[in-house]
mmCIF file of C-alpha atoms and ligand atoms in Angstrom:
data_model
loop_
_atom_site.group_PDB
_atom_site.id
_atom_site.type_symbol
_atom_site.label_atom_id
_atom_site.label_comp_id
_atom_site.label_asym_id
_atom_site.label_seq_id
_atom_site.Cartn_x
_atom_site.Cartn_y
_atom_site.Cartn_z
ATOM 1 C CA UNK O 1 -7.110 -20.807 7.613
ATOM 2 C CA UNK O 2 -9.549 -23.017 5.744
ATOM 3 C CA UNK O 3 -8.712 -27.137 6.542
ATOM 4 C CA UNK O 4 -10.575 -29.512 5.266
ATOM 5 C CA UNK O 5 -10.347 -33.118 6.900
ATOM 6 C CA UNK O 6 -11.708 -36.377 5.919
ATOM 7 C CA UNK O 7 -12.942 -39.004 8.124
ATOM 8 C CA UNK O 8 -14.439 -42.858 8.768
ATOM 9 C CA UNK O 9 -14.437 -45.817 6.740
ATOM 10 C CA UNK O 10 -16.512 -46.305 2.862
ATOM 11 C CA UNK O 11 -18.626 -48.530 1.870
ATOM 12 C CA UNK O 12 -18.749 -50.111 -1.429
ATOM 13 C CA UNK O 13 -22.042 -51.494 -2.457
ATOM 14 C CA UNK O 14 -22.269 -54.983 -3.966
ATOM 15 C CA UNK O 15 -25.994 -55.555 -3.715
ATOM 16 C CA UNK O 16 -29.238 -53.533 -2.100
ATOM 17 C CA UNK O 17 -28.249 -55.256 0.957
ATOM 18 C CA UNK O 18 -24.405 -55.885 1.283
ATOM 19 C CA UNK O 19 -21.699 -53.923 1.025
ATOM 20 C CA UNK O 20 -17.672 -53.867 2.070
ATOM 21 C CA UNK O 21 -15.938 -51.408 4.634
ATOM 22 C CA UNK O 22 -13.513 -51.127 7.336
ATOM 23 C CA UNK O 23 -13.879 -51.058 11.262
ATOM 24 C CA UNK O 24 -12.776 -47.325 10.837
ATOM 25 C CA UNK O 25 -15.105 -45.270 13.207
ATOM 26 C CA UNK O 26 -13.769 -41.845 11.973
ATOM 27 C CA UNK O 27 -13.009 -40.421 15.266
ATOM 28 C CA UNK O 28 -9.596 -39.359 14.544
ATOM 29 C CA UNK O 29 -10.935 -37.355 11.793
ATOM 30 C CA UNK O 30 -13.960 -35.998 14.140
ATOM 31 C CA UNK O 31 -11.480 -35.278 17.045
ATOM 32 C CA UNK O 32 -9.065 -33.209 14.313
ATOM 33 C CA UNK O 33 -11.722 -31.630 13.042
ATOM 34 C CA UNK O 34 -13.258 -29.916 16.258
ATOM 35 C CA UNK O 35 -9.772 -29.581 17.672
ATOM 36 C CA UNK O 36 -9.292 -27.346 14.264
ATOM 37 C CA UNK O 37 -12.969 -25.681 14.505
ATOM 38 C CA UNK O 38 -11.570 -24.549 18.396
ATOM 39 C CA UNK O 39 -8.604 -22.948 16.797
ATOM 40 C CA UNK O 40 -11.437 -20.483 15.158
ATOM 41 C CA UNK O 41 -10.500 -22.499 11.776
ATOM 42 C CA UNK O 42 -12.849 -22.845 8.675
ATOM 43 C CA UNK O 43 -13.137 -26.542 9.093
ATOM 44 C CA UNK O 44 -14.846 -28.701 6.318
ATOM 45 C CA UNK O 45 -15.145 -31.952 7.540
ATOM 46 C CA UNK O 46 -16.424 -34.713 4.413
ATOM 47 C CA UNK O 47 -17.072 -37.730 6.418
ATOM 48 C CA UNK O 48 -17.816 -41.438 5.204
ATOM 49 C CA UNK O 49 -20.492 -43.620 6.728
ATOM 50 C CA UNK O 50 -20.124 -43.608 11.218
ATOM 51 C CA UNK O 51 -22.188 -42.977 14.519
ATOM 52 C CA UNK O 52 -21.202 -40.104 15.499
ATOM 53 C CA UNK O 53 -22.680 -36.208 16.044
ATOM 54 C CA UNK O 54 -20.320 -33.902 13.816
ATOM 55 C CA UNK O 55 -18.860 -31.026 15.542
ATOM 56 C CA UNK O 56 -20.413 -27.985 16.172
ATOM 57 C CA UNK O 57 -19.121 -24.731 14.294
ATOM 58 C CA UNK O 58 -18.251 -26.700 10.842
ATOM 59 C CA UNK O 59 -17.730 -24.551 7.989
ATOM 60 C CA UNK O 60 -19.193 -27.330 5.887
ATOM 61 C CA UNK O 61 -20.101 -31.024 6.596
ATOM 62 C CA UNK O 62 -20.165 -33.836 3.937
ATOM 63 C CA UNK O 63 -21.519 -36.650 3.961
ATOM 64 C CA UNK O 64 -20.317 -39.590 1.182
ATOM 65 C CA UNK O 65 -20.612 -43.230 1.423
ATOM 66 C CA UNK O 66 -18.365 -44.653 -1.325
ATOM 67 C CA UNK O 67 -14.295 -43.983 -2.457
ATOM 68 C CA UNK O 68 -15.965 -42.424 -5.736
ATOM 69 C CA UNK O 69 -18.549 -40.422 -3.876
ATOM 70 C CA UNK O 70 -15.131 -39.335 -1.374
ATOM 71 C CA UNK O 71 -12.950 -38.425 -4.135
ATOM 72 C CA UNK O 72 -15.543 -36.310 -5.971
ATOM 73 C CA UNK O 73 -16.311 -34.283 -3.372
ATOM 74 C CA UNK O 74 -12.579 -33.584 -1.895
ATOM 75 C CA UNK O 75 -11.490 -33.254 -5.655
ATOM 76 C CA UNK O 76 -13.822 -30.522 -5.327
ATOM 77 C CA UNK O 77 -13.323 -28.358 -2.109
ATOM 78 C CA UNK O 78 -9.551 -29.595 -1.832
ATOM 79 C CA UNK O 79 -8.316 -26.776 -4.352
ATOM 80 C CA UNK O 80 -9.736 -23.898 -1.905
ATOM 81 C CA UNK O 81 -8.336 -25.097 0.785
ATOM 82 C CA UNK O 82 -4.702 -24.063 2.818
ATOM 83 C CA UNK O 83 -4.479 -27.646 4.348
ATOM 84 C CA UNK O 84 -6.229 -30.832 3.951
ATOM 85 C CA UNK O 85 -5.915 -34.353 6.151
ATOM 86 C CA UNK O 86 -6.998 -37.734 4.536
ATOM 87 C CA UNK O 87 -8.132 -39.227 8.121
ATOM 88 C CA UNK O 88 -10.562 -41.902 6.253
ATOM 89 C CA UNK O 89 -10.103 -45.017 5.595
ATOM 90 C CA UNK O 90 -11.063 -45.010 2.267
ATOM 91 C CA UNK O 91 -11.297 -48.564 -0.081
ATOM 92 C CA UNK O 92 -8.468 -49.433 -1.736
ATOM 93 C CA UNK O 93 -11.067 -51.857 -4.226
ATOM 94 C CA UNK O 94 -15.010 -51.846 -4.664
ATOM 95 C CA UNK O 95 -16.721 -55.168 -6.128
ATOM 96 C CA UNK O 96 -16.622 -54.813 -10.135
ATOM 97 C CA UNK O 97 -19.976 -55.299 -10.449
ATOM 98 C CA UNK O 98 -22.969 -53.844 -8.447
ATOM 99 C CA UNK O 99 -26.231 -56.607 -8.381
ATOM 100 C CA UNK O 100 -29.268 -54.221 -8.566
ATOM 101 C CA UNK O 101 -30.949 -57.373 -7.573
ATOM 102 C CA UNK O 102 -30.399 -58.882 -4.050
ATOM 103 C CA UNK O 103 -27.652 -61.877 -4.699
ATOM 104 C CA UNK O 104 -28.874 -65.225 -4.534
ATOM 105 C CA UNK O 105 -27.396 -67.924 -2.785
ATOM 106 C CA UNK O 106 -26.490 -70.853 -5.365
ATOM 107 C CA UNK O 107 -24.714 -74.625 -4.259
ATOM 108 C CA UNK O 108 -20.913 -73.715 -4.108
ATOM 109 C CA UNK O 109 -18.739 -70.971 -3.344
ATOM 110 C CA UNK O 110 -18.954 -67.044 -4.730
ATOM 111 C CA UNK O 111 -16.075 -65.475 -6.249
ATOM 112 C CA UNK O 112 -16.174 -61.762 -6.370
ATOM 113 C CA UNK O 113 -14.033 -59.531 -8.228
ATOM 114 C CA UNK O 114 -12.626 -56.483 -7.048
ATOM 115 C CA UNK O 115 -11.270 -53.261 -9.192
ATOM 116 C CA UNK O 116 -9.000 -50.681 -7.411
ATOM 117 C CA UNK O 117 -10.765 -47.453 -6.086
ATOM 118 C CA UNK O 118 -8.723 -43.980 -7.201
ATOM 119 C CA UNK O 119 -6.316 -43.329 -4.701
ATOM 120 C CA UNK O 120 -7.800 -39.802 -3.717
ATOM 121 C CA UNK O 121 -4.387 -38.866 -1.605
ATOM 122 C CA UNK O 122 -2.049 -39.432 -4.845
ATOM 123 C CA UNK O 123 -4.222 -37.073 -6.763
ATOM 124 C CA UNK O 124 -4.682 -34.141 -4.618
ATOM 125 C CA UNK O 125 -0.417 -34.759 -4.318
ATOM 126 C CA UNK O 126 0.129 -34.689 -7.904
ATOM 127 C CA UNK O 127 -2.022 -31.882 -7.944
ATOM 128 C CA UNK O 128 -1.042 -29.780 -5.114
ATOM 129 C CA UNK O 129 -1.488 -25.893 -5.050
ATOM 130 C CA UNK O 130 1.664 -23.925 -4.273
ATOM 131 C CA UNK O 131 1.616 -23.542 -0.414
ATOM 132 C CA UNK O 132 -0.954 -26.115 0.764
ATOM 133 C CA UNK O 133 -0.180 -28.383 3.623
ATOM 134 C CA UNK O 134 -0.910 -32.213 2.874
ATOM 135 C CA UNK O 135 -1.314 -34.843 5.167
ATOM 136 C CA UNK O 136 -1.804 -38.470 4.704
ATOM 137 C CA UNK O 137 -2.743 -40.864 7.582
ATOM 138 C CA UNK O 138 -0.882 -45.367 7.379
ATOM 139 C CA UNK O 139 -2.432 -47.317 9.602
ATOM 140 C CA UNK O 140 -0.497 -50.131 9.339
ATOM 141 C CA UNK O 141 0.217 -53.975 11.111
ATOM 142 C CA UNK O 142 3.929 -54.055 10.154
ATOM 143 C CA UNK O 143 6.843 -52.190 9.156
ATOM 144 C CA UNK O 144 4.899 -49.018 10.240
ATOM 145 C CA UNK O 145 7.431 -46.255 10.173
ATOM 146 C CA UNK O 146 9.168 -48.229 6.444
ATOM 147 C CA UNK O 147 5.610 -48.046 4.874
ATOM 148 C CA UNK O 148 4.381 -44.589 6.137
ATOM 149 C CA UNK O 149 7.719 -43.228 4.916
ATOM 150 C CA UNK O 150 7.301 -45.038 1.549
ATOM 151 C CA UNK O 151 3.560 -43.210 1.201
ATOM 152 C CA UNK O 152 4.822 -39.628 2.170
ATOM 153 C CA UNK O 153 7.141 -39.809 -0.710
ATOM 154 C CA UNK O 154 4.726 -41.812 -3.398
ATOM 155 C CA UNK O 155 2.070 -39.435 -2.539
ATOM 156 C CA UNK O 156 4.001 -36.055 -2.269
ATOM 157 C CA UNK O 157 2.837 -35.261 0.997
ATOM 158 C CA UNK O 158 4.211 -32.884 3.669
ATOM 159 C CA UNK O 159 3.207 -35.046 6.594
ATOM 160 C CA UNK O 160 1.912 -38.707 7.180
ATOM 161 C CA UNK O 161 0.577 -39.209 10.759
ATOM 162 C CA UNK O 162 1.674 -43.376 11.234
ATOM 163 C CA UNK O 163 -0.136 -45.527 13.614
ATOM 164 C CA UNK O 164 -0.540 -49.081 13.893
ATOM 165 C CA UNK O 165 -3.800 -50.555 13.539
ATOM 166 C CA UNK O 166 -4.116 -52.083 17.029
ATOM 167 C CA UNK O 167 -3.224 -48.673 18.844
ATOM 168 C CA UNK O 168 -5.446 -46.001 16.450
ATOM 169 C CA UNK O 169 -8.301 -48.696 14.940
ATOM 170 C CA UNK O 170 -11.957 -48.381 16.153
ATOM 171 C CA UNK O 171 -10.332 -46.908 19.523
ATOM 172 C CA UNK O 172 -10.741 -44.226 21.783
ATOM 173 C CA UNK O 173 -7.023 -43.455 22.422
ATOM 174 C CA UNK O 174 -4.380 -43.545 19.863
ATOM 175 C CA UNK O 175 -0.438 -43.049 19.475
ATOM 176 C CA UNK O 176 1.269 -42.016 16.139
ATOM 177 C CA UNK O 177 4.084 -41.207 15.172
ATOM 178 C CA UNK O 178 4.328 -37.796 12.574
ATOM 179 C CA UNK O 179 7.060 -38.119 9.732
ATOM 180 C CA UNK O 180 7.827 -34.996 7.925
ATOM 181 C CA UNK O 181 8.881 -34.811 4.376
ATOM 182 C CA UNK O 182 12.268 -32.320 5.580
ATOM 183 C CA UNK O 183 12.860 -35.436 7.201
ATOM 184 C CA UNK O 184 11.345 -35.038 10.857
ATOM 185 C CA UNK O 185 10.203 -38.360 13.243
ATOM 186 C CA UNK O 186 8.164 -36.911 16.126
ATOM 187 C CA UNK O 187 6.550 -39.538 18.396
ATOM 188 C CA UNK O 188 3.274 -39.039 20.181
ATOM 189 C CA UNK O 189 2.504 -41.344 23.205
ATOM 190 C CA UNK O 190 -0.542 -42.947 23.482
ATOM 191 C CA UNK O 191 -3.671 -40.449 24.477
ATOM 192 C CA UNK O 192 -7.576 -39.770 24.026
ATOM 193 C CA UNK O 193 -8.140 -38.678 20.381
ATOM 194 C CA UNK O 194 -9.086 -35.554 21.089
ATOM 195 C CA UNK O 195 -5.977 -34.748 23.273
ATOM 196 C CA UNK O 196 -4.240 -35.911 20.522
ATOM 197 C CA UNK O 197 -5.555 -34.070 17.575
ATOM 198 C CA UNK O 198 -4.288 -31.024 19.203
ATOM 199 C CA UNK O 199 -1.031 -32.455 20.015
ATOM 200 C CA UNK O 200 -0.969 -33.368 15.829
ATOM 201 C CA UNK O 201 -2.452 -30.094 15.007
ATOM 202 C CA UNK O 202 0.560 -27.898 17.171
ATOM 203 C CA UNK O 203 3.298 -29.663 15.459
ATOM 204 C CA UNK O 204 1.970 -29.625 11.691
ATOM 205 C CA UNK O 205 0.749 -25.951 12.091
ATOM 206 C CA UNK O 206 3.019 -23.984 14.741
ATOM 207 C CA UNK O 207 0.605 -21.162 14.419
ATOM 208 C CA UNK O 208 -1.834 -23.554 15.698
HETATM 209 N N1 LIG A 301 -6.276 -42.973 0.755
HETATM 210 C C1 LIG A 301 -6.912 -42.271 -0.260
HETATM 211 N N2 LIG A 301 -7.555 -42.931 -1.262
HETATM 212 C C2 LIG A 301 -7.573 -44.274 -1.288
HETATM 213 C C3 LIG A 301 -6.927 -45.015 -0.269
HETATM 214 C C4 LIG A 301 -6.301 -44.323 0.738
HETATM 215 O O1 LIG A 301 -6.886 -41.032 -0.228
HETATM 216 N N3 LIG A 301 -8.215 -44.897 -2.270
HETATM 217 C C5 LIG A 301 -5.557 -42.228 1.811
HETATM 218 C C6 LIG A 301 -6.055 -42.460 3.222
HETATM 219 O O2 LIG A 301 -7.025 -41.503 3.577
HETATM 220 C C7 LIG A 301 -4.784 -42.301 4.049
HETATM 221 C C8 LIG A 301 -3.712 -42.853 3.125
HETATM 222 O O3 LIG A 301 -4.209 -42.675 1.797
HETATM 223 O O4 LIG A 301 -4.499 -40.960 4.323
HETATM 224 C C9 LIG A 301 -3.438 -44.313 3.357
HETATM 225 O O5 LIG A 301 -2.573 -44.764 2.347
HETATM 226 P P1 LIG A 301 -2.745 -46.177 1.589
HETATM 227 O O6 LIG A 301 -1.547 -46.357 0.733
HETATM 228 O O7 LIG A 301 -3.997 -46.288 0.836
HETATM 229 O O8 LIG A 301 -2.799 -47.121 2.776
HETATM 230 P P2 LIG A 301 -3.715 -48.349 2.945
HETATM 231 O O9 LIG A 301 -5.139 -48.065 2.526
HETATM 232 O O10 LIG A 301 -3.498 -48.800 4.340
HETATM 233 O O11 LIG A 301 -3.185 -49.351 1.839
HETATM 234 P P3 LIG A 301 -1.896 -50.298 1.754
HETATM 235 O O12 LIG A 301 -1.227 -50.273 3.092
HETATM 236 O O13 LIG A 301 -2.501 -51.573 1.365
HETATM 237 O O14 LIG A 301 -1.045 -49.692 0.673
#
């Protein structure tokens, strides 16, 4: 069983200096990941920009720092794998233009523009091998289970693991609940991360 799992926030670079992310700090990902790697899976973990020590016994770790340098490299490896889980919390838009040069402050305000990021997800679902497992992560502030369902279908995914953003955000515990696309609603109450990506891993794989 070869799973490959994504994980942590991106950062999109605006200037030498400054860049935009998200208060993701990728332990979700992590936790699956090494819950996976204990299951005696061939775990490749691709992992944006966060503090912490990947787990041991990794088939392969990535490391990426923007949406473009993420969807390269799980473009890539996704085809070879049986299952893959889009943990991150990858940029939905990156500033339009990158200033080689440090920005300069000037009298008034700064307008930046923003162009959408490729919604990595979407493509691996449009083009998903016969037989691999996908799963999508919504993090969202309202209308959780509404909008996760909405993504599971737009992204032709199997599963979509729904949390808010105040329970799973830049936390050490987290509750979600898992919607399959047959239908399913299975509710997971709130525990440590990595308690919980084992939880997540028994229901989406039973063999698990
Ligand atoms: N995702 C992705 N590529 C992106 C953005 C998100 O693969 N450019 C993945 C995430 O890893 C996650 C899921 O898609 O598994 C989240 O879905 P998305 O629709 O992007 O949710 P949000 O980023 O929260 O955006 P919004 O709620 O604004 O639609």
């Amino acid at each position: 069983m070869r799973l490959l799992v994504t994980a942590g926030p991106t950062r999109e670079r605006l200037d030498p200096v400054r860049f935009l992310s998200n208060r993701s700090s990728g332990r979700m990902g992590y936790a699956l990941a090494a819950a996976a790697v204990e299951a005696g899976w061939e775990v490749i973990l691709v992992s944006g920009p966060v503090s912490l020590m990947p787990p041991l016994g990794l088939f392969r770790f990535e490391s990426v720092e923007s949406a473009s340098q993420m969807a390269e490299t799980v473009k890539s490896l996704a085809p070879q794998c049986d299952a893959v889980i889009m943990a991150a919390a990858v940029a939905d838009y990156r500033p339009a233009r990158v200033s080689v040069q440090k920005i300069k402050k000037h009298p008034g305000d700064l307008v930046l523009q923003l162009e959408r990021t490729e919604d990595i997800l979407a493509a691996l679902g449009a083009a998903k091998p016969a037989g691999q497992i996908l799963i999508g992560f919504a993090a969202e502030t309202e209308e959780l289970l509404t909008h996760a369902r909405e993504k599971l279908l737009r992204k032709n995914l199997d599963w979509i693991c729904a949390n808010t953003v105040e329970s799973g955000f830049d936390t050490p515990t987290n509750a979600v609940t898992l919607l399959g696309r047959e239908g399913q609603v299975i509710s997971l109450a709130t525990a440590p991360k990595p308690e919980l990506a084992r939880e997540i891993l028994k229901i989406l794989f039973p063999r698990y």
